[in-house]
């Protein structure tokens, strides 16, 4: 589903607070880095458009490889 900028920012802030409240460690740092990367990508309209297009291309490719699979991952 497409989230507007306010919904995206709210979800990012909520998850950021959740992860920052966890004990420090490599796993927590990796989650925060992944979260920040995803937010930066999805909050930029051009980067999001490119990302969405790459997902569509990837799904089409997977369906071509296995046409009997009507439930893409």
XYZ file of N, CA and C in Angstrom:
219
model
N 0.838 -1.187 0.000
C 0.000 0.000 0.000
C 0.872 1.236 0.000
N 0.378 2.261 -0.634
C 1.116 3.518 -0.679
C 0.817 4.334 0.569
N 1.868 4.692 1.261
C 1.725 5.523 2.459
C 2.103 6.954 2.102
N 1.339 7.914 2.633
C 1.700 9.303 2.383
C 2.881 9.683 3.288
N 3.432 10.860 3.060
C 4.630 11.295 3.780
C 4.417 11.341 5.296
N 3.252 11.778 5.727
C 2.985 11.880 7.169
C 2.912 10.496 7.818
N 2.274 9.550 7.143
C 2.175 8.191 7.665
C 3.548 7.541 7.726
N 4.333 7.752 6.688
C 5.685 7.206 6.634
C 6.551 7.772 7.758
N 6.502 9.083 7.951
C 7.290 9.730 9.005
C 6.859 9.248 10.387
N 5.569 9.097 10.589
C 5.058 8.638 11.877
C 5.516 7.208 12.178
N 5.437 6.341 11.180
C 5.879 4.953 11.368
C 7.378 4.902 11.639
N 8.139 5.698 10.914
C 9.592 5.748 11.112
C 9.927 6.199 12.533
N 9.287 7.251 12.993
C 9.565 7.766 14.334
C 9.182 6.758 15.411
N 8.068 6.072 15.217
C 7.635 5.059 16.195
C 8.630 3.908 16.275
N 9.054 3.410 15.123
C 10.014 2.309 15.115
C 11.376 2.756 15.638
N 11.765 3.969 15.313
C 13.044 4.491 15.791
C 13.052 4.545 17.323
N 11.979 5.026 17.907
C 11.882 5.067 19.374
C 11.926 3.663 19.964
N 11.228 2.727 19.324
C 11.208 1.348 19.804
C 12.616 0.747 19.787
N 13.308 0.897 18.668
C 14.646 0.321 18.550
C 15.644 1.012 19.468
N 15.490 2.316 19.674
C 16.416 3.030 20.550
C 16.212 2.655 22.013
N 15.037 2.134 22.337
C 14.776 1.740 23.723
C 15.324 0.342 24.029
N 15.726 -0.389 22.981
C 16.293 -1.719 23.181
C 17.736 -1.598 23.663
N 18.236 -2.625 24.327
C 19.637 -2.614 24.756
C 20.567 -2.468 23.550
N 21.638 -1.716 23.739
C 22.593 -1.483 22.660
C 23.237 -2.799 22.250
N 23.475 -2.929 20.984
C 24.119 -4.133 20.466
C 24.152 -4.079 18.955
N 24.869 -5.019 18.376
C 25.014 -5.044 16.925
C 23.659 -5.198 16.228
N 22.788 -6.047 16.775
C 21.480 -6.262 16.167
C 20.650 -4.978 16.166
N 20.682 -4.262 17.280
C 19.936 -3.008 17.383
C 20.480 -1.975 16.394
N 21.785 -1.887 16.296
C 22.389 -0.939 15.361
C 22.035 -1.281 13.920
N 22.034 -2.566 13.592
C 21.672 -2.987 12.239
C 20.215 -2.646 11.938
N 19.343 -2.850 12.899
C 17.927 -2.501 12.698
C 17.756 -1.002 12.471
N 18.433 -0.200 13.275
C 18.338 1.252 13.112
C 18.881 1.693 11.761
N 19.984 1.094 11.324
C 20.555 1.443 10.021
C 19.601 1.050 8.893
N 19.020 -0.138 8.981
C 18.081 -0.589 7.957
C 16.832 0.290 7.942
N 16.351 0.641 9.119
C 15.178 1.510 9.230
C 15.452 2.870 8.601
N 16.587 3.446 8.925
C 16.949 4.755 8.382
C 17.108 4.688 6.870
N 17.752 3.645 6.382
C 17.923 3.478 4.941
C 16.562 3.387 4.242
N 15.675 2.583 4.787
C 14.347 2.424 4.196
C 13.574 3.741 4.204
N 13.654 4.463 5.314
C 12.944 5.740 5.396
C 13.497 6.736 4.381
N 14.814 6.810 4.268
C 15.425 7.733 3.306
C 15.015 7.381 1.882
N 14.962 6.101 1.578
C 14.577 5.670 0.242
C 13.105 5.974 -0.038
N 12.247 5.603 0.892
C 10.808 5.750 0.659
C 10.307 7.181 0.789
N 11.038 8.024 1.507
C 10.581 9.412 1.674
C 10.994 10.311 0.511
N 11.872 9.829 -0.357
C 12.280 10.582 -1.543
C 11.444 10.086 -2.724
N 10.594 10.948 -3.296
C 9.672 10.495 -4.346
C 10.363 9.825 -5.546
N 11.479 10.338 -5.989
C 12.170 9.751 -7.140
C 12.760 8.390 -6.788
N 13.433 8.305 -5.641
C 14.018 7.032 -5.225
C 12.930 5.983 -4.980
N 11.795 6.416 -4.455
C 10.692 5.482 -4.214
C 10.128 4.963 -5.528
N 10.017 5.832 -6.513
C 9.510 5.418 -7.816
C 10.434 4.376 -8.444
N 11.736 4.597 -8.349
C 12.716 3.644 -8.879
C 12.611 2.319 -8.118
N 12.495 2.397 -6.794
C 12.367 1.199 -5.957
C 11.103 0.417 -6.323
N 9.978 1.110 -6.440
C 8.723 0.449 -6.791
C 8.834 -0.232 -8.157
N 9.482 0.438 -9.108
C 9.649 -0.139 -10.444
C 10.527 -1.384 -10.384
N 11.560 -1.357 -9.556
C 12.437 -2.528 -9.452
C 11.698 -3.700 -8.811
N 10.796 -3.423 -7.870
C 9.993 -4.493 -7.280
C 9.076 -5.121 -8.319
N 8.447 -4.285 -9.127
C 7.538 -4.783 -10.154
C 8.304 -5.636 -11.164
N 9.494 -5.197 -11.532
C 10.318 -5.951 -12.473
C 10.727 -7.287 -11.871
N 11.117 -7.261 -10.601
C 11.521 -8.488 -9.921
C 10.378 -9.483 -9.810
N 9.187 -8.998 -9.500
C 8.023 -9.880 -9.386
C 7.698 -10.489 -10.741
N 7.737 -9.681 -11.793
C 7.435 -10.192 -13.132
C 8.445 -11.261 -13.526
N 9.702 -11.032 -13.191
C 10.748 -11.998 -13.509
C 10.512 -13.320 -12.779
N 10.141 -13.241 -11.503
C 9.883 -14.456 -10.726
C 8.686 -15.226 -11.295
N 7.665 -14.504 -11.730
C 6.484 -15.165 -12.287
C 6.805 -15.826 -13.624
N 7.690 -15.194 -14.408
C 8.101 -15.786 -15.679
C 8.890 -17.069 -15.441
N 9.683 -17.086 -14.390
C 10.492 -18.268 -14.081
C 9.637 -19.411 -13.563
N 8.531 -19.082 -12.912
C 7.661 -20.105 -12.331
C 6.190 -19.711 -12.569
N 5.715 -19.885 -13.794
C 4.344 -19.420 -14.121
C 3.243 -20.150 -13.347
N 3.531 -21.310 -12.802
C 2.523 -22.042 -12.038
C 2.313 -21.478 -10.643
N 3.215 -20.601 -10.215
C 3.138 -20.021 -8.876
C 2.332 -18.726 -8.944
N 1.098 -18.777 -8.475
C 0.243 -17.582 -8.489
C 0.340 -16.770 -7.226
N 1.219 -17.158 -6.301
C 1.405 -16.459 -5.036
C 2.840 -15.975 -4.898
N 3.187 -14.809 -5.506
C 4.568 -14.326 -5.406
C 4.932 -14.028 -3.963
N 6.236 -14.144 -3.634
C 6.666 -13.912 -2.230
C 6.418 -12.523 -1.772
